[in-house]
Amino acid sequence: VQLVESGGGSAQAGGSLRLSCAMSGDTFDSYAIGWFRQTPGKAREGIACISVSAGQKFYSESVKGRFTISSDSAQKTVYLQMNNLKPEDAGVYFCGGPVSHYSGPSYCQLYWPQEASRWGQGTQVTISP
């Protein structure tokens, strides 16, 4: 499994950004992908997860109601739409997932956000006041 993020950048507080995580190397429709955020001095935080096969979505309390995770099977891509951005949303965003699609249906419920076996390279998000 290979994961590649894109879409990071700068936004003003209250603005929006959309991140993408393109997946290859396995069966996308059976996979699961989580989004994680890393900020200096803090542990990596799991903020959203989607099980493509199960159609389940999970969010951390810090982003619930503001961020939306979705998937596009034709593009083999998971998106993170981030609205009403706050300065504390700044950081490096990673997508991550299980080692293979066999863990896809259970990944978000049983393993996210503590575990991910496959990671993207990360994309920087900067929020200005």
Tab-separated table of N, CA and C in Angstrom:
chain	number	residue	atom	x	y	z
A	1	VAL	N	0.837	-1.191	0.000
A	1	VAL	CA	0.000	0.000	0.000
A	1	VAL	C	0.875	1.246	0.000
A	2	GLN	N	0.547	2.156	-0.891
A	2	GLN	CA	1.221	3.466	-0.916
A	2	GLN	C	0.159	4.558	-0.746
A	3	LEU	N	0.500	5.529	0.070
A	3	LEU	CA	-0.401	6.646	0.336
A	3	LEU	C	0.335	7.941	0.046
A	4	VAL	N	-0.312	8.845	-0.677
A	4	VAL	CA	0.306	10.126	-1.033
A	4	VAL	C	-0.672	11.240	-0.737
A	5	GLU	N	-0.280	12.139	0.178
A	5	GLU	CA	-1.131	13.275	0.518
A	5	GLU	C	-0.849	14.454	-0.407
A	6	SER	N	-1.850	15.293	-0.532
A	6	SER	CA	-1.693	16.569	-1.229
A	6	SER	C	-2.768	17.520	-0.721
A	7	GLY	N	-2.600	18.780	-1.055
A	7	GLY	CA	-3.636	19.749	-0.734
A	7	GLY	C	-3.354	20.638	0.456
A	8	GLY	N	-2.247	20.426	1.131
A	8	GLY	CA	-1.934	21.306	2.244
A	8	GLY	C	-1.597	22.706	1.748
A	9	GLY	N	-1.439	23.609	2.682
A	9	GLY	CA	-1.102	24.980	2.327
A	9	GLY	C	-1.486	25.917	3.440
A	10	SER	N	-1.748	27.143	3.074
A	10	SER	CA	-2.076	28.173	4.054
A	10	SER	C	-3.520	28.618	3.910
A	11	ALA	N	-4.121	28.924	5.025
A	11	ALA	CA	-5.487	29.445	5.027
A	11	ALA	C	-5.631	30.375	6.214
A	12	GLN	N	-6.608	31.221	6.120
A	12	GLN	CA	-6.916	32.090	7.251
A	12	GLN	C	-7.862	31.380	8.199
A	13	ALA	N	-7.824	31.782	9.437
A	13	ALA	CA	-8.788	31.257	10.400
A	13	ALA	C	-10.199	31.519	9.878
A	14	GLY	N	-11.016	30.492	9.960
A	14	GLY	CA	-12.365	30.574	9.419
A	14	GLY	C	-12.476	30.095	7.990
A	15	GLY	N	-11.333	29.893	7.362
A	15	GLY	CA	-11.311	29.448	5.972
A	15	GLY	C	-11.376	27.942	5.843
A	16	SER	N	-11.107	27.470	4.623
A	16	SER	CA	-11.233	26.051	4.309
A	16	SER	C	-10.036	25.558	3.512
A	17	LEU	N	-9.757	24.291	3.655
A	17	LEU	CA	-8.787	23.574	2.836
A	17	LEU	C	-9.310	22.168	2.620
A	18	ARG	N	-8.883	21.566	1.530
A	18	ARG	CA	-9.210	20.166	1.300
A	18	ARG	C	-7.931	19.385	1.067
A	19	LEU	N	-7.749	18.345	1.847
A	19	LEU	CA	-6.615	17.457	1.704
A	19	LEU	C	-7.027	16.198	0.961
A	20	SER	N	-6.075	15.642	0.217
A	20	SER	CA	-6.325	14.406	-0.519
A	20	SER	C	-5.300	13.360	-0.112
A	21	CYS	N	-5.729	12.119	-0.120
A	21	CYS	CA	-4.841	10.990	0.144
A	21	CYS	C	-5.107	9.951	-0.931
A	22	ALA	N	-4.182	9.835	-1.866
A	22	ALA	CA	-4.323	8.881	-2.960
A	22	ALA	C	-3.698	7.559	-2.565
A	23	MET	N	-4.435	6.507	-2.776
A	23	MET	CA	-4.001	5.165	-2.370
A	23	MET	C	-3.728	4.317	-3.589
A	24	SER	N	-2.703	3.480	-3.523
A	24	SER	CA	-2.406	2.526	-4.584
A	24	SER	C	-1.812	1.281	-3.964
A	25	GLY	N	-1.810	0.225	-4.739
A	25	GLY	CA	-1.157	-0.997	-4.298
A	25	GLY	C	-2.040	-2.001	-3.597
A	26	ASP	N	-3.313	-1.705	-3.464
A	26	ASP	CA	-4.225	-2.647	-2.806
A	26	ASP	C	-5.643	-2.315	-3.244
A	27	THR	N	-6.589	-3.059	-2.712
A	27	THR	CA	-7.994	-2.893	-3.084
A	27	THR	C	-8.594	-1.728	-2.326
A	28	PHE	N	-8.806	-0.621	-3.013
A	28	PHE	CA	-9.270	0.591	-2.341
A	28	PHE	C	-10.626	0.393	-1.678
A	29	ASP	N	-11.537	-0.257	-2.348
A	29	ASP	CA	-12.903	-0.359	-1.843
A	29	ASP	C	-13.004	-1.214	-0.577
A	30	SER	N	-11.962	-1.925	-0.243
A	30	SER	CA	-11.958	-2.715	0.991
A	30	SER	C	-11.047	-2.118	2.051
A	31	TYR	N	-10.464	-0.975	1.743
A	31	TYR	CA	-9.446	-0.408	2.620
A	31	TYR	C	-10.066	0.591	3.601
A	32	ALA	N	-9.241	1.089	4.494
A	32	ALA	CA	-9.631	2.144	5.438
A	32	ALA	C	-8.474	3.114	5.565
A	33	ILE	N	-8.788	4.381	5.671
A	33	ILE	CA	-7.748	5.399	5.795
A	33	ILE	C	-8.104	6.372	6.906
A	34	GLY	N	-7.128	6.664	7.711
A	34	GLY	CA	-7.290	7.649	8.764
A	34	GLY	C	-6.453	8.872	8.477
A	35	TRP	N	-6.918	10.006	8.971
A	35	TRP	CA	-6.137	11.240	8.923
A	35	TRP	C	-5.621	11.536	10.324
A	36	PHE	N	-4.381	11.977	10.351
A	36	PHE	CA	-3.708	12.266	11.604
A	36	PHE	C	-3.071	13.659	11.505
A	37	ARG	N	-2.890	14.271	12.665
A	37	ARG	CA	-2.298	15.609	12.686
A	37	ARG	C	-1.152	15.616	13.697
A	38	GLN	N	-0.036	16.183	13.279
A	38	GLN	CA	1.137	16.279	14.154
A	38	GLN	C	1.478	17.755	14.339
A	39	THR	N	1.506	18.193	15.564
A	39	THR	CA	1.925	19.552	15.884
A	39	THR	C	3.107	19.485	16.844
A	40	PRO	N	4.001	20.478	16.785
A	40	PRO	CA	5.199	20.454	17.637
A	40	PRO	C	4.856	20.322	19.110
A	41	GLY	N	5.530	19.404	19.763
A	41	GLY	CA	5.342	19.234	21.199
A	41	GLY	C	4.139	18.408	21.591
A	42	LYS	N	3.404	17.934	20.605
A	42	LYS	CA	2.214	17.138	20.909
A	42	LYS	C	2.293	15.792	20.223
A	43	ALA	N	1.611	14.841	20.793
A	43	ALA	CA	1.533	13.527	20.187
A	43	ALA	C	0.692	13.591	18.911
A	44	ARG	N	0.964	12.704	17.996
A	44	ARG	CA	0.171	12.644	16.775
A	44	ARG	C	-1.281	12.359	17.138
A	45	GLU	N	-2.178	13.118	16.568
A	45	GLU	CA	-3.601	13.031	16.887
A	45	GLU	C	-4.376	12.471	15.704
A	46	GLY	N	-5.183	11.464	15.960
A	46	GLY	CA	-6.074	10.952	14.932
A	46	GLY	C	-7.297	11.830	14.867
A	47	ILE	N	-7.631	12.352	13.697
A	47	ILE	CA	-8.739	13.298	13.616
A	47	ILE	C	-9.914	12.779	12.805
A	48	ALA	N	-9.705	11.844	11.892
A	48	ALA	CA	-10.825	11.299	11.130
A	48	ALA	C	-10.415	9.959	10.536
A	49	CYS	N	-11.400	9.121	10.323
A	49	CYS	CA	-11.133	7.799	9.748
A	49	CYS	C	-12.334	7.359	8.939
A	50	ILE	N	-12.064	6.693	7.827
A	50	ILE	CA	-13.142	6.172	7.002
A	50	ILE	C	-12.833	4.733	6.623
A	51	SER	N	-13.819	3.886	6.815
A	51	SER	CA	-13.754	2.521	6.326
A	51	SER	C	-14.541	2.502	5.024
A	52	VAL	N	-13.832	2.392	3.908
A	52	VAL	CA	-14.495	2.519	2.614
A	52	VAL	C	-15.526	1.420	2.429
A	53	SER	N	-15.167	0.184	2.774
A	53	SER	CA	-16.088	-0.930	2.557
A	53	SER	C	-17.290	-0.858	3.477
A	54	ALA	N	-17.077	-0.465	4.729
A	54	ALA	CA	-18.171	-0.436	5.695
A	54	ALA	C	-18.964	0.858	5.629
A	55	GLY	N	-18.434	1.858	4.932
A	55	GLY	CA	-19.128	3.139	4.848
A	55	GLY	C	-19.196	3.863	6.171
A	56	GLN	N	-18.267	3.576	7.063
A	56	GLN	CA	-18.271	4.188	8.389
A	56	GLN	C	-17.259	5.328	8.451
A	57	LYS	N	-17.628	6.365	9.176
A	57	LYS	CA	-16.762	7.519	9.353
A	57	LYS	C	-16.661	7.852	10.832
A	58	PHE	N	-15.482	8.247	11.242
A	58	PHE	CA	-15.229	8.567	12.635
A	58	PHE	C	-14.457	9.884	12.705
A	59	TYR	N	-14.745	10.663	13.745
A	59	TYR	CA	-14.081	11.944	13.908
A	59	TYR	C	-13.668	12.146	15.358
A	60	SER	N	-12.576	12.879	15.541
A	60	SER	CA	-12.223	13.298	16.890
A	60	SER	C	-13.131	14.452	17.291
A	61	GLU	N	-13.252	14.659	18.572
A	61	GLU	CA	-14.103	15.733	19.069
A	61	GLU	C	-13.588	17.102	18.630
A	62	SER	N	-12.293	17.203	18.416
A	62	SER	CA	-11.704	18.497	18.082
A	62	SER	C	-12.083	18.983	16.685
A	63	VAL	N	-12.517	18.063	15.818
A	63	VAL	CA	-12.840	18.474	14.446
A	63	VAL	C	-14.275	18.147	14.056
A	64	LYS	N	-14.993	17.459	14.908
A	64	LYS	CA	-16.367	17.053	14.582
A	64	LYS	C	-17.224	18.277	14.284
A	65	GLY	N	-17.946	18.209	13.184
A	65	GLY	CA	-18.787	19.326	12.778
A	65	GLY	C	-18.091	20.325	11.877
A	66	ARG	N	-16.775	20.257	11.796
A	66	ARG	CA	-16.014	21.178	10.948
A	66	ARG	C	-15.310	20.452	9.801
A	67	PHE	N	-14.862	19.240	10.039
A	67	PHE	CA	-14.135	18.474	9.036
A	67	PHE	C	-15.028	17.345	8.527
A	68	THR	N	-14.859	16.995	7.259
A	68	THR	CA	-15.608	15.901	6.664
A	68	THR	C	-14.650	15.005	5.894
A	69	ILE	N	-14.709	13.720	6.187
A	69	ILE	CA	-13.900	12.743	5.460
A	69	ILE	C	-14.796	12.055	4.442
A	70	SER	N	-14.250	11.819	3.257
A	70	SER	CA	-15.024	11.177	2.205
A	70	SER	C	-14.084	10.382	1.315
A	71	SER	N	-14.664	9.567	0.451
A	71	SER	CA	-13.843	8.749	-0.435
A	71	SER	C	-14.396	8.765	-1.847
A	72	ASP	N	-13.533	8.553	-2.795
A	72	ASP	CA	-13.888	8.470	-4.209
A	72	ASP	C	-13.235	7.218	-4.756
A	73	SER	N	-14.044	6.197	-5.010
A	73	SER	CA	-13.482	4.917	-5.449
A	73	SER	C	-12.858	5.012	-6.844
A	74	ALA	N	-13.433	5.816	-7.694
A	74	ALA	CA	-12.887	5.949	-9.042
A	74	ALA	C	-11.486	6.554	-9.014
A	75	GLN	N	-11.262	7.482	-8.100
A	75	GLN	CA	-9.971	8.129	-7.958
A	75	GLN	C	-9.074	7.434	-6.944
A	76	LYS	N	-9.626	6.462	-6.217
A	76	LYS	CA	-8.878	5.779	-5.156
A	76	LYS	C	-8.273	6.802	-4.201
A	77	THR	N	-9.101	7.709	-3.802
A	77	THR	CA	-8.639	8.837	-3.000
A	77	THR	C	-9.605	9.096	-1.848
A	78	VAL	N	-9.031	9.418	-0.713
A	78	VAL	CA	-9.805	9.863	0.442
A	78	VAL	C	-9.530	11.346	0.638
A	79	TYR	N	-10.586	12.085	0.916
A	79	TYR	CA	-10.477	13.526	1.088
A	79	TYR	C	-10.787	13.920	2.529
A	80	LEU	N	-10.186	15.016	2.937
A	80	LEU	CA	-10.517	15.627	4.216
A	80	LEU	C	-10.848	17.085	3.950
A	81	GLN	N	-12.137	17.384	3.972
A	81	GLN	CA	-12.587	18.753	3.801
A	81	GLN	C	-12.561	19.434	5.155
A	82	MET	N	-11.791	20.503	5.252
A	82	MET	CA	-11.612	21.197	6.524
A	82	MET	C	-12.218	22.585	6.416
A	83	ASN	N	-13.273	22.816	7.170
A	83	ASN	CA	-13.950	24.105	7.172
A	83	ASN	C	-13.813	24.783	8.532
A	84	ASN	N	-14.075	26.067	8.554
A	84	ASN	CA	-14.005	26.846	9.791
A	84	ASN	C	-12.696	26.568	10.532
A	85	LEU	N	-11.609	26.690	9.798
A	85	LEU	CA	-10.301	26.363	10.360
A	85	LEU	C	-9.942	27.287	11.515
A	86	LYS	N	-9.257	26.703	12.484
A	86	LYS	CA	-8.798	27.432	13.658
A	86	LYS	C	-7.272	27.398	13.704
A	87	PRO	N	-6.651	28.338	14.394
A	87	PRO	CA	-5.180	28.316	14.478
A	87	PRO	C	-4.642	26.993	15.014
A	88	GLU	N	-5.383	26.361	15.910
A	88	GLU	CA	-4.917	25.082	16.474
A	88	GLU	C	-5.019	23.919	15.498
A	89	ASP	N	-5.593	24.148	14.331
A	89	ASP	CA	-5.626	23.106	13.303
A	89	ASP	C	-4.315	23.039	12.520
A	90	ALA	N	-3.429	23.978	12.716
A	90	ALA	CA	-2.157	23.979	12.000
A	90	ALA	C	-1.308	22.777	12.391
A	91	GLY	N	-0.550	22.268	11.437
A	91	GLY	CA	0.315	21.140	11.704
A	91	GLY	C	0.612	20.383	10.429
A	92	VAL	N	1.250	19.264	10.588
A	92	VAL	CA	1.498	18.372	9.456
A	92	VAL	C	0.443	17.277	9.489
A	93	TYR	N	-0.234	17.123	8.394
A	93	TYR	CA	-1.305	16.145	8.282
A	93	TYR	C	-0.817	14.928	7.520
A	94	PHE	N	-1.084	13.774	8.097
A	94	PHE	CA	-0.711	12.499	7.492
A	94	PHE	C	-1.956	11.652	7.269
A	95	CYS	N	-1.954	10.893	6.210
A	95	CYS	CA	-2.941	9.834	6.112
A	95	CYS	C	-2.227	8.515	6.398
A	96	GLY	N	-2.965	7.604	6.996
A	96	GLY	CA	-2.388	6.324	7.368
A	96	GLY	C	-3.445	5.248	7.342
A	97	GLY	N	-3.000	4.008	7.276
A	97	GLY	CA	-3.958	2.920	7.230
A	97	GLY	C	-3.332	1.596	7.592
A	98	PRO	N	-4.116	0.538	7.503
A	98	PRO	CA	-3.619	-0.786	7.866
A	98	PRO	C	-2.676	-1.344	6.808
A	99	VAL	N	-2.072	-2.468	7.121
A	99	VAL	CA	-1.086	-3.044	6.233
A	99	VAL	C	-1.730	-3.534	4.937
A	100	SER	N	-3.008	-3.909	5.000
A	100	SER	CA	-3.677	-4.373	3.785
A	100	SER	C	-5.179	-4.201	3.931
A	101	HIS	N	-5.892	-4.472	2.849
A	101	HIS	CA	-7.350	-4.300	2.852
A	101	HIS	C	-8.041	-5.322	3.753
A	102	TYR	N	-7.338	-6.381	4.135
A	102	TYR	CA	-7.981	-7.388	4.988
A	102	TYR	C	-8.380	-6.780	6.339
A	103	SER	N	-7.645	-5.779	6.765
A	103	SER	CA	-7.980	-5.099	8.025
A	103	SER	C	-8.875	-3.890	7.797
A	104	GLY	N	-9.234	-3.635	6.545
A	104	GLY	CA	-9.996	-2.437	6.245
A	104	GLY	C	-11.300	-2.307	7.006
A	105	PRO	N	-12.145	-3.323	6.997
A	105	PRO	CA	-13.461	-3.182	7.654
A	105	PRO	C	-13.383	-2.904	9.150
A	106	SER	N	-12.347	-3.343	9.826
A	106	SER	CA	-12.265	-3.186	11.271
A	106	SER	C	-11.283	-2.116	11.711
A	107	TYR	N	-10.536	-1.532	10.772
A	107	TYR	CA	-9.443	-0.658	11.162
A	107	TYR	C	-9.907	0.532	11.988
A	108	CYS	N	-10.890	1.251	11.510
A	108	CYS	CA	-11.293	2.478	12.199
A	108	CYS	C	-11.825	2.190	13.604
A	109	GLN	N	-12.544	1.132	13.750
A	109	GLN	CA	-13.152	0.834	15.053
A	109	GLN	C	-12.166	0.216	16.022
A	110	LEU	N	-11.233	-0.611	15.538
A	110	LEU	CA	-10.387	-1.374	16.452
A	110	LEU	C	-8.959	-0.841	16.578
A	111	TYR	N	-8.471	-0.156	15.565
A	111	TYR	CA	-7.044	0.195	15.575
A	111	TYR	C	-6.779	1.696	15.533
A	112	TRP	N	-7.579	2.440	14.789
A	112	TRP	CA	-7.425	3.896	14.720
A	112	TRP	C	-7.878	4.506	16.019
A	113	PRO	N	-7.247	5.538	16.547
A	113	PRO	CA	-6.096	6.236	15.968
A	113	PRO	C	-4.737	5.745	16.476
A	114	GLN	N	-4.739	4.662	17.250
A	114	GLN	CA	-3.475	4.251	17.861
A	114	GLN	C	-2.488	3.643	16.871
A	115	GLU	N	-2.996	3.023	15.828
A	115	GLU	CA	-2.108	2.271	14.953
A	115	GLU	C	-2.334	2.608	13.495
A	116	ALA	N	-1.239	2.603	12.749
A	116	ALA	CA	-1.290	2.641	11.295
A	116	ALA	C	-0.006	1.990	10.806
A	117	SER	N	-0.133	1.139	9.820
A	117	SER	CA	1.042	0.437	9.299
A	117	SER	C	1.587	1.074	8.034
A	118	ARG	N	0.760	1.858	7.379
A	118	ARG	CA	1.179	2.512	6.142
A	118	ARG	C	0.929	4.016	6.309
A	119	TRP	N	1.894	4.803	5.880
A	119	TRP	CA	1.805	6.246	6.062
A	119	TRP	C	2.136	6.981	4.769
A	120	GLY	N	1.496	8.121	4.604
A	120	GLY	CA	1.916	9.032	3.565
A	120	GLY	C	3.056	9.895	4.072
A	121	GLN	N	3.511	10.797	3.228
A	121	GLN	CA	4.679	11.612	3.558
A	121	GLN	C	4.330	12.836	4.388
A	122	GLY	N	3.054	13.176	4.451
A	122	GLY	CA	2.624	14.334	5.222
A	122	GLY	C	2.491	15.578	4.371
A	123	THR	N	1.592	16.452	4.787
A	123	THR	CA	1.404	17.731	4.104
A	123	THR	C	1.168	18.805	5.152
A	124	GLN	N	1.801	19.946	4.969
A	124	GLN	CA	1.772	21.014	5.952
A	124	GLN	C	0.522	21.877	5.797
A	125	VAL	N	-0.093	22.182	6.923
A	125	VAL	CA	-1.222	23.108	6.954
A	125	VAL	C	-0.867	24.250	7.896
A	126	THR	N	-0.966	25.464	7.382
A	126	THR	CA	-0.659	26.659	8.161
A	126	THR	C	-1.901	27.526	8.237
A	127	ILE	N	-2.230	27.979	9.435
A	127	ILE	CA	-3.413	28.806	9.634
A	127	ILE	C	-2.980	30.166	10.172
A	128	SER	N	-3.408	31.204	9.504
A	128	SER	CA	-3.097	32.555	9.970
A	128	SER	C	-4.321	33.147	10.662
A	129	PRO	N	-4.094	33.986	11.662
A	129	PRO	CA	-5.225	34.547	12.428
A	129	PRO	C	-6.128	35.407	11.565
